[in-house]
Short mmCIF file of C-alpha atoms in Angstrom, two decimals:
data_model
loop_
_atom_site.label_atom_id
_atom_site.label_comp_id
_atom_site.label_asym_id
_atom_site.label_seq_id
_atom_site.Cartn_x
_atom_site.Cartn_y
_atom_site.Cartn_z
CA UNK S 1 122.43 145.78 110.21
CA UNK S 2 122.19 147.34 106.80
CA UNK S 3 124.94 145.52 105.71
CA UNK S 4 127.55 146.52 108.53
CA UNK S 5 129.05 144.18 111.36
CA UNK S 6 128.79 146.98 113.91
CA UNK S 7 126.16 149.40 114.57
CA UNK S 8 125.54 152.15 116.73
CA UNK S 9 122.42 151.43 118.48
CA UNK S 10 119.72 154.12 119.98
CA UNK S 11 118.35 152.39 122.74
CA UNK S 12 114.99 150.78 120.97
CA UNK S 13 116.23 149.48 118.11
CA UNK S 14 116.71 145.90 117.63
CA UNK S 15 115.52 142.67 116.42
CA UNK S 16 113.95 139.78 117.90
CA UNK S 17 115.78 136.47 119.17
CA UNK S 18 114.40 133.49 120.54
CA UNK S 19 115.76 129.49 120.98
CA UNK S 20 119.83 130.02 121.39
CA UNK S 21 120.98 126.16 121.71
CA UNK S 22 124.65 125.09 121.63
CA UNK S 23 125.04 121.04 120.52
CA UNK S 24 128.19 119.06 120.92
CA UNK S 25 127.21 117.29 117.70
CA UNK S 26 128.47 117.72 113.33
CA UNK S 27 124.57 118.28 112.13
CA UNK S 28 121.69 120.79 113.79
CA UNK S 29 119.29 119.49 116.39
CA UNK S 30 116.01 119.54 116.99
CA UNK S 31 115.22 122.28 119.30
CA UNK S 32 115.30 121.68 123.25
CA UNK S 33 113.75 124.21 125.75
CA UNK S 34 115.85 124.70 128.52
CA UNK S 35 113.72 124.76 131.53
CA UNK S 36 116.13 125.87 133.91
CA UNK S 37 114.59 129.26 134.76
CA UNK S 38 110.94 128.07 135.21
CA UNK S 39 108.92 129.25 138.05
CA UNK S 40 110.25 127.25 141.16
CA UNK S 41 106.77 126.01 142.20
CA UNK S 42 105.27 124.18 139.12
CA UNK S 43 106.02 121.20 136.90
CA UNK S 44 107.80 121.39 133.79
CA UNK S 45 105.00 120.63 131.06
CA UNK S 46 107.19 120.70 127.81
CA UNK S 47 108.68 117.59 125.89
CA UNK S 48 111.07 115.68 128.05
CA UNK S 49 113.30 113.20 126.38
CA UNK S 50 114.69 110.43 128.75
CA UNK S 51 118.37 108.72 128.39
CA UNK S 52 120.02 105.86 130.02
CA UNK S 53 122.05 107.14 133.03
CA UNK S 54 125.13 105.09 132.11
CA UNK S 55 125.81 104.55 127.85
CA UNK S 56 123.71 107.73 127.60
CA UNK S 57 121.95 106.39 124.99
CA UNK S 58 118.42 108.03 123.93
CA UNK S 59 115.38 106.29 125.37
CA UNK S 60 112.73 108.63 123.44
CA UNK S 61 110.07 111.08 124.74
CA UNK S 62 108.96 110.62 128.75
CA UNK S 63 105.89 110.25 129.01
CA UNK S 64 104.40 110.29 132.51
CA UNK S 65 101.34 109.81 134.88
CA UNK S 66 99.59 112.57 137.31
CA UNK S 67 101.86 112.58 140.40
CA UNK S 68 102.13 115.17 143.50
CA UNK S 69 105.47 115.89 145.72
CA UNK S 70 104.12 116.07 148.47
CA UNK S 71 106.98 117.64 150.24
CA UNK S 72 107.01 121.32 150.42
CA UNK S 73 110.11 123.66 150.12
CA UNK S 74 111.67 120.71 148.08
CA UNK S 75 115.06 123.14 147.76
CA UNK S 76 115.09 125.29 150.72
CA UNK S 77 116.30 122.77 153.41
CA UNK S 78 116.70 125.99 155.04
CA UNK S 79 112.85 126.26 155.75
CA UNK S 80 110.96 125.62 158.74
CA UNK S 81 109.17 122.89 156.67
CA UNK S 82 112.36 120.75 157.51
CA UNK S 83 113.04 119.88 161.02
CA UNK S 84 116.70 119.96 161.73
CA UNK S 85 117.61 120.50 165.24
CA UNK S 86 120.96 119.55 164.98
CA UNK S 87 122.03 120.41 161.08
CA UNK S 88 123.13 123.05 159.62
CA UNK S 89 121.88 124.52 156.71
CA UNK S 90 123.74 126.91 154.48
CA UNK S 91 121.59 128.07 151.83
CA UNK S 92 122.40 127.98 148.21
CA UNK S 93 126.03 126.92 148.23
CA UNK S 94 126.94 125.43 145.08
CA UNK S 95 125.44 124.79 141.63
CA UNK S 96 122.33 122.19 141.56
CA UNK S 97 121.49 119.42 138.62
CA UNK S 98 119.22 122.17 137.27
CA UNK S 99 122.32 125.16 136.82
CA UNK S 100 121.79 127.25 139.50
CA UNK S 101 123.54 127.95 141.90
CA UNK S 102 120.78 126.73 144.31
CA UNK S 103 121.88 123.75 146.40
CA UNK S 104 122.42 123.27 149.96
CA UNK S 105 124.73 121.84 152.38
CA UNK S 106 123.65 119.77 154.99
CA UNK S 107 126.45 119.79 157.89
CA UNK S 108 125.89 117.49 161.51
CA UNK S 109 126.86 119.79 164.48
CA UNK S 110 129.80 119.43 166.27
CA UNK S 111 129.53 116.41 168.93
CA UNK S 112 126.11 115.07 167.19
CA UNK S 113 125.82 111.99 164.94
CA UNK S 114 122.97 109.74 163.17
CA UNK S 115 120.58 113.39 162.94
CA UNK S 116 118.16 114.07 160.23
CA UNK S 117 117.35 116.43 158.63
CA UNK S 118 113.35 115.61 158.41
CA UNK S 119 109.45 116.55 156.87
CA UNK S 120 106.38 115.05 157.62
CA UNK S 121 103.50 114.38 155.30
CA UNK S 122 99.97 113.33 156.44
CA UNK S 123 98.35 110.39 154.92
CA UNK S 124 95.32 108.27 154.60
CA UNK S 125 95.20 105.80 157.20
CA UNK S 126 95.60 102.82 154.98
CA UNK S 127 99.12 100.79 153.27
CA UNK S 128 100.08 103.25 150.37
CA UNK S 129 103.23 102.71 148.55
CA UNK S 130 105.48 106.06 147.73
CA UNK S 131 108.67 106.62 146.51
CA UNK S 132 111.02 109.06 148.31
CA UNK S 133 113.91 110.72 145.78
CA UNK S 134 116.62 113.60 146.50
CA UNK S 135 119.59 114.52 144.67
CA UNK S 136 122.92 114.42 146.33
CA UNK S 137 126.37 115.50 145.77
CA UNK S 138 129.78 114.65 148.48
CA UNK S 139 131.20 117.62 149.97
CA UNK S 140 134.03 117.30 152.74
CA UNK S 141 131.72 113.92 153.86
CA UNK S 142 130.55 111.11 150.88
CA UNK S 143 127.97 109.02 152.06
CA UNK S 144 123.23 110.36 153.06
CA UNK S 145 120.76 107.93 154.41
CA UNK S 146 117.17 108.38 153.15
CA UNK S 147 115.13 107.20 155.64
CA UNK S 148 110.59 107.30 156.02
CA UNK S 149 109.41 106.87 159.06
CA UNK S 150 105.70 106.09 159.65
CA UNK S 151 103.62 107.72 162.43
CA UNK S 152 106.64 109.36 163.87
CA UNK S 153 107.83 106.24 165.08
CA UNK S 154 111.28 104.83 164.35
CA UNK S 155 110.02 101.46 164.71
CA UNK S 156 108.23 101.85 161.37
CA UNK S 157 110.76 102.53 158.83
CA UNK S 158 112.35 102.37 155.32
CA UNK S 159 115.88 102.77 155.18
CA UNK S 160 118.72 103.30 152.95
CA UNK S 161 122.30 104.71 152.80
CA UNK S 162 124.42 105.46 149.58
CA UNK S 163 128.13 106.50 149.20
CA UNK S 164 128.14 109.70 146.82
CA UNK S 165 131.77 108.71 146.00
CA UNK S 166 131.32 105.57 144.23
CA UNK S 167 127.97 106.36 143.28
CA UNK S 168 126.64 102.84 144.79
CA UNK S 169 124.07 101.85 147.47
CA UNK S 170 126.36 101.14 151.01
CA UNK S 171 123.44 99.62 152.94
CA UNK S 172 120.77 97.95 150.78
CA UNK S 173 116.95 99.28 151.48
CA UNK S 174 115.45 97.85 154.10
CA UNK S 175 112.05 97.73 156.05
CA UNK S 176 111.18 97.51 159.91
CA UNK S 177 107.33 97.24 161.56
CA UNK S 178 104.60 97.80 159.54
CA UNK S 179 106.67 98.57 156.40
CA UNK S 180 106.93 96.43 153.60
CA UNK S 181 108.60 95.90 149.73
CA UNK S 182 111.44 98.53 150.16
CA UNK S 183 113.94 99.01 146.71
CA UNK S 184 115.92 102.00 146.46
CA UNK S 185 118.19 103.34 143.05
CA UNK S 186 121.02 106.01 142.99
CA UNK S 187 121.35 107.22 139.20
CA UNK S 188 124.45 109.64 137.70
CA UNK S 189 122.65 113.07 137.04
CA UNK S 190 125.84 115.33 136.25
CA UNK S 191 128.90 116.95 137.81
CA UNK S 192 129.01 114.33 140.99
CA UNK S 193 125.53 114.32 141.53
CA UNK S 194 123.27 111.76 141.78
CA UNK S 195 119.25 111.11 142.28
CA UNK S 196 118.80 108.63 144.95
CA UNK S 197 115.37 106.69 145.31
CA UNK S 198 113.54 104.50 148.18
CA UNK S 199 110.32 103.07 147.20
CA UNK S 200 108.43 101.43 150.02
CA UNK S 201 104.80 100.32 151.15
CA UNK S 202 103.51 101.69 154.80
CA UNK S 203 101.50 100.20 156.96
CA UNK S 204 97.86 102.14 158.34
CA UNK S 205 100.07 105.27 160.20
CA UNK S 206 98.75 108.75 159.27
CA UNK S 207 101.99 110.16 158.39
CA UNK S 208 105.11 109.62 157.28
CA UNK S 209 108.12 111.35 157.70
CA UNK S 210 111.60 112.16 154.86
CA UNK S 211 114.62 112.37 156.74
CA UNK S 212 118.25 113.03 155.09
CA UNK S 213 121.19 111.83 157.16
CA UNK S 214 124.41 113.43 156.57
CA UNK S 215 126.95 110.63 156.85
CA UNK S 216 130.53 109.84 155.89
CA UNK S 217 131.99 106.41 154.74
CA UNK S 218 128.79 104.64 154.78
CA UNK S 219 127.95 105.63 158.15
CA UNK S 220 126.78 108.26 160.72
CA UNK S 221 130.27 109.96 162.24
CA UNK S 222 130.38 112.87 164.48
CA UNK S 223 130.13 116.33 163.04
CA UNK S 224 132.55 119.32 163.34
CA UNK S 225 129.86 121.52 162.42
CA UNK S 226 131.02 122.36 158.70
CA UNK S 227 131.67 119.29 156.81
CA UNK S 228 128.82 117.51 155.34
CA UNK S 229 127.64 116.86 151.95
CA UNK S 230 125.53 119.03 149.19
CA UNK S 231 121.29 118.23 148.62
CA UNK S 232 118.33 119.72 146.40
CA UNK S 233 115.16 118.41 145.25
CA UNK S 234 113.63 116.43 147.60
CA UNK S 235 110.44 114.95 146.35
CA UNK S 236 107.89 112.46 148.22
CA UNK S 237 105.03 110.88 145.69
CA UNK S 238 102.21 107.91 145.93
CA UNK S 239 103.70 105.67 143.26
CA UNK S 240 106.40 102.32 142.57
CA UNK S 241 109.01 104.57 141.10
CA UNK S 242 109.79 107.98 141.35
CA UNK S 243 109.18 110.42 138.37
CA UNK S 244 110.63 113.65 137.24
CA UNK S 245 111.00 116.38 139.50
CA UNK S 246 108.14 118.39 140.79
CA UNK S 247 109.76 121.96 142.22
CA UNK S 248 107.56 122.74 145.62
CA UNK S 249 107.31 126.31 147.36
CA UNK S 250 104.54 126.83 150.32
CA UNK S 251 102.66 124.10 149.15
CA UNK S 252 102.29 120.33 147.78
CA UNK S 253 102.22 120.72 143.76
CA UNK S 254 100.63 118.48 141.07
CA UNK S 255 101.79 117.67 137.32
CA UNK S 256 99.23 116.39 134.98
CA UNK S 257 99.41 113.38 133.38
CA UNK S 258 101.82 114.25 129.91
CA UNK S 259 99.36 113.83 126.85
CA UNK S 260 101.56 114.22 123.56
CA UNK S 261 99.75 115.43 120.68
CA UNK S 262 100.17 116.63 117.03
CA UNK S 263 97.11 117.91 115.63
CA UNK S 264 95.73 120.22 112.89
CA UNK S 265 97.68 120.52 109.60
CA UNK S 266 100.71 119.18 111.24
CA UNK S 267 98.91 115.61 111.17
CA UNK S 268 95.68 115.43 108.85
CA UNK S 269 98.03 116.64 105.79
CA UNK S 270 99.81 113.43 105.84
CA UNK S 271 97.91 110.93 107.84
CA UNK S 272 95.83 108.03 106.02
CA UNK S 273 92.37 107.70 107.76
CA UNK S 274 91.68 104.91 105.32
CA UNK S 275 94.82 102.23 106.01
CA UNK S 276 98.33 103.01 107.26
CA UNK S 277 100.40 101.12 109.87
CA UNK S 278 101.41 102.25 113.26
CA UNK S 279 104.74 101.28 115.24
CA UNK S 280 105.95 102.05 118.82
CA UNK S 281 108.82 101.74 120.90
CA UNK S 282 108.13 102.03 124.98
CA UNK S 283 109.54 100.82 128.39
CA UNK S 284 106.87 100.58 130.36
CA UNK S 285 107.30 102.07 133.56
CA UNK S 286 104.46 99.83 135.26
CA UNK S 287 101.53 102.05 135.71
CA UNK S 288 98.31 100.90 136.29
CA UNK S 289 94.73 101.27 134.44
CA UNK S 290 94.85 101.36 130.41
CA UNK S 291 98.28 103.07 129.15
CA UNK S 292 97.82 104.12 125.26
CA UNK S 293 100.68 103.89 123.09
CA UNK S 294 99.38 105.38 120.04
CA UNK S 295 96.11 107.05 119.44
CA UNK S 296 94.44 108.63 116.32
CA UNK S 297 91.78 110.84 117.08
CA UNK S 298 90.23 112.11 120.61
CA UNK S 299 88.23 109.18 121.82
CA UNK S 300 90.61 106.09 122.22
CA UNK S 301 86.96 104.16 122.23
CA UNK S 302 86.26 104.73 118.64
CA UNK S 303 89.85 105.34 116.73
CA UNK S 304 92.68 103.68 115.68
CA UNK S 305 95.34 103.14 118.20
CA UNK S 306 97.68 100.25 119.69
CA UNK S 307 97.88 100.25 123.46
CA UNK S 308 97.76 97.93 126.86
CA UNK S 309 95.34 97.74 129.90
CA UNK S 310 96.09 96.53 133.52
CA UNK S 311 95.61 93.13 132.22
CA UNK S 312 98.56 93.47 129.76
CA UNK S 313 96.45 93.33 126.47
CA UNK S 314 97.80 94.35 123.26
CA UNK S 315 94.27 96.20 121.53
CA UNK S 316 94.16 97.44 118.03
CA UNK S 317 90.48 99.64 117.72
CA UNK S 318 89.54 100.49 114.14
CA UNK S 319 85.48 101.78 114.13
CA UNK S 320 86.31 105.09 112.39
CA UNK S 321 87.33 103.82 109.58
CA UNK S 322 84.82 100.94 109.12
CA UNK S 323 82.05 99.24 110.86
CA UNK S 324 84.24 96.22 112.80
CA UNK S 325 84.45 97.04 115.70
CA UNK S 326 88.47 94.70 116.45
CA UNK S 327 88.82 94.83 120.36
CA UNK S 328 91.01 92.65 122.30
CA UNK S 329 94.23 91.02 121.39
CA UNK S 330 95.79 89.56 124.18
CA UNK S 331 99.24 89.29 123.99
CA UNK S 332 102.16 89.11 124.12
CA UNK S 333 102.37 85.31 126.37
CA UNK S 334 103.38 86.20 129.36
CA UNK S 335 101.86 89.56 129.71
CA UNK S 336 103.85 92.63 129.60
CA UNK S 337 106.87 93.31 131.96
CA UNK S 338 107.91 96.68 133.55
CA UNK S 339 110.95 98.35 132.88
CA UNK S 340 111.37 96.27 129.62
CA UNK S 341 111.59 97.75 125.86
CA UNK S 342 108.69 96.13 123.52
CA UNK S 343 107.63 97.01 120.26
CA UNK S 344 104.12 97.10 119.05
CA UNK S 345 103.22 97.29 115.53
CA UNK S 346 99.88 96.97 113.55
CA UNK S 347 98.57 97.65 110.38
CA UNK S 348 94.58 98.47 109.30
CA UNK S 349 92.27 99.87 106.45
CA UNK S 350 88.80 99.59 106.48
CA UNK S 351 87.24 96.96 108.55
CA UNK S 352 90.72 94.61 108.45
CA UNK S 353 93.40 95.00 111.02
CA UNK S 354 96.68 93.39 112.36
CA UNK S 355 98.72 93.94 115.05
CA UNK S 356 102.15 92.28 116.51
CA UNK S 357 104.91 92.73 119.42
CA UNK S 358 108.26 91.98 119.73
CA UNK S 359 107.43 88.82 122.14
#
């Protein structure tokens, strides 16, 4: 202040300081909010950027669907939401994938072996697919089983075990009963932990139950009543693949579907509502109904944009800036493919258009 390094301050004032960011790269970067100390019951609404879990290269902004965990207390294992007659909880024990020191460890009592610890969820009575995800870390054991059951009975299941060690799945997902189409994932988050996944279809039951298994070396040993392994962020959604993680207190929360937008002078004092061209790069994560890649305007029905339906058409709409009205393209042969990178490019000016993908 006023030219000095050092000042004596007087209690009020000061100057205002916002956006501290430290980067482990030779040029500045963009800006990243660190989310860490939102509220922990609500979903995380600003721009997420995704990376691949193993080159850690950038994948681009995420992008999701509406989606509900459905499990409540999704950190406090603690909780009388979870069932755990014969686990120990000790509460906040060591530092979670978010940087608090929020996780817990899940330890089998002495003399017990193959117990949960376990939340039910009521459901429509009909076959729904979810995906079940936690995220795990190996304390004095290695190895968790994620396991639904439906209707409270162990004859209708999804299971899964992975070793937390060698970050692979020990026993591959499988279903019993009335359960069908069961996949599971375990994905490198940071400092030893990982975010294991079982996707699965029920059958008509009108519940379903998430139960964590403490286990070491791939399978259910006897506890001692201290060893055990570290968990946090336990989520339960209606979906084929699990998305990012929805924090839960008292009760079931709900993000929106992610809409990203730039509007105002930020777009109109560049944009070309007369011709320009338009290109994309996604991996579609297979959701259904019509998925817009690129938009112009506020009504996808009468702008400019590239996108796909359910029926994996390529569409290229272009009334605002003429009188055509260019609808359907179907392509690429083949249809499109989830979990595969595509790029979709097209070009228009008034009442002309084309539009091509990588395939």
């Amino acid at each position: 202040v006023a030219g000095s390094v050092t000042t004596t301050g007087d209690g009020t004032s000061g100057i205002y300081i916002f956006g501290a960011q430290l980067s482990d790269s030779a040029s500045l970067d963009p800006y990243v909010l660190n989310a860490a100390a939102a509220p922990t019951a609500a979903a995380y609404y600003g721009a997420r950027f995704d990376y691949d879990p193993v080159i850690l290269q950038p994948k681009g902004l995420l992008i999701e669907e509406q989606r509900s965990n459905l499990i409540l207390r999704s950190e406090e294992f603690n909780e009388t939401s979870w069932i755990k007659p014969n686990v120990t909880v000790t509460q906040n024990t060591t530092t979670s994938p978010d940087g608090t020191v929020d996780a817990d460890k899940l330890a089998v009592n002495s003399g017990q072996s193959g117990v949960p610890v376990e939340q039910a969820v009521a459901k429509a009575a009909s076959a729904i697919q979810y995906t079940a995800s936690v995220y795990a870390k190996a304390s004095e054991w290695d190895s968790i089983g994620l396991y639904v059951l439906g209707g409270g009975s162990f004859s209708n299941r999804a299971t899964v075990i992975f070793n937390l060690a060698t970050g692979l799945i020990s026993t591959a997902a499988t279903v019993a009963g009335t359960f069908s189409g069961a996949s599971a994932t375990i994905t490198p988050v940071n400092n030893g932990w990982y975010r294991l996944t079982l996707t699965f279809t029920t059958g008509t039951e009108a519940s379903v139950a998430m139960q964590l298994y403490p286990a070491n070396n791939g399978s259910f040993s006897t506890g001692n009543g201290t060893s055990g392994i570290f968990a946090w962020g336990a989520q339960l959604e209606a979906g084929a693949f699990a998305t990012s993680y929805i924090p839960t207190a008292a009760s079931q929360v709900t993000r929106a579907a992610d809409n990203a937008t730039i509007q105002g002078s930020n777009f109109y004092s560049w944009i070309n509502s007369n011709e320009g061209s338009m290109v994309t790069n996604f991996d579609w994560l297979g959701a259904s109904g019509f998925d817009t890649m690129f938009a112009i305007g506020t009504d996808a029905n009468n702008n400019t944009f590239l996108g796909l339906n359910s029926s994996n058409v390529q569409r290229m709409v272009n009334t605002y800036v003429g009188t055509t009205d260019m609808n359907s393209i179907v392509a690429p042969a083949g249809g499109i493919t989830a979990n595969t990178y595509y790029k979709l490019a097209g070009s228009y000016k008034i009442n002309d258009y084309a539009v091509v993908s990588n395939n």
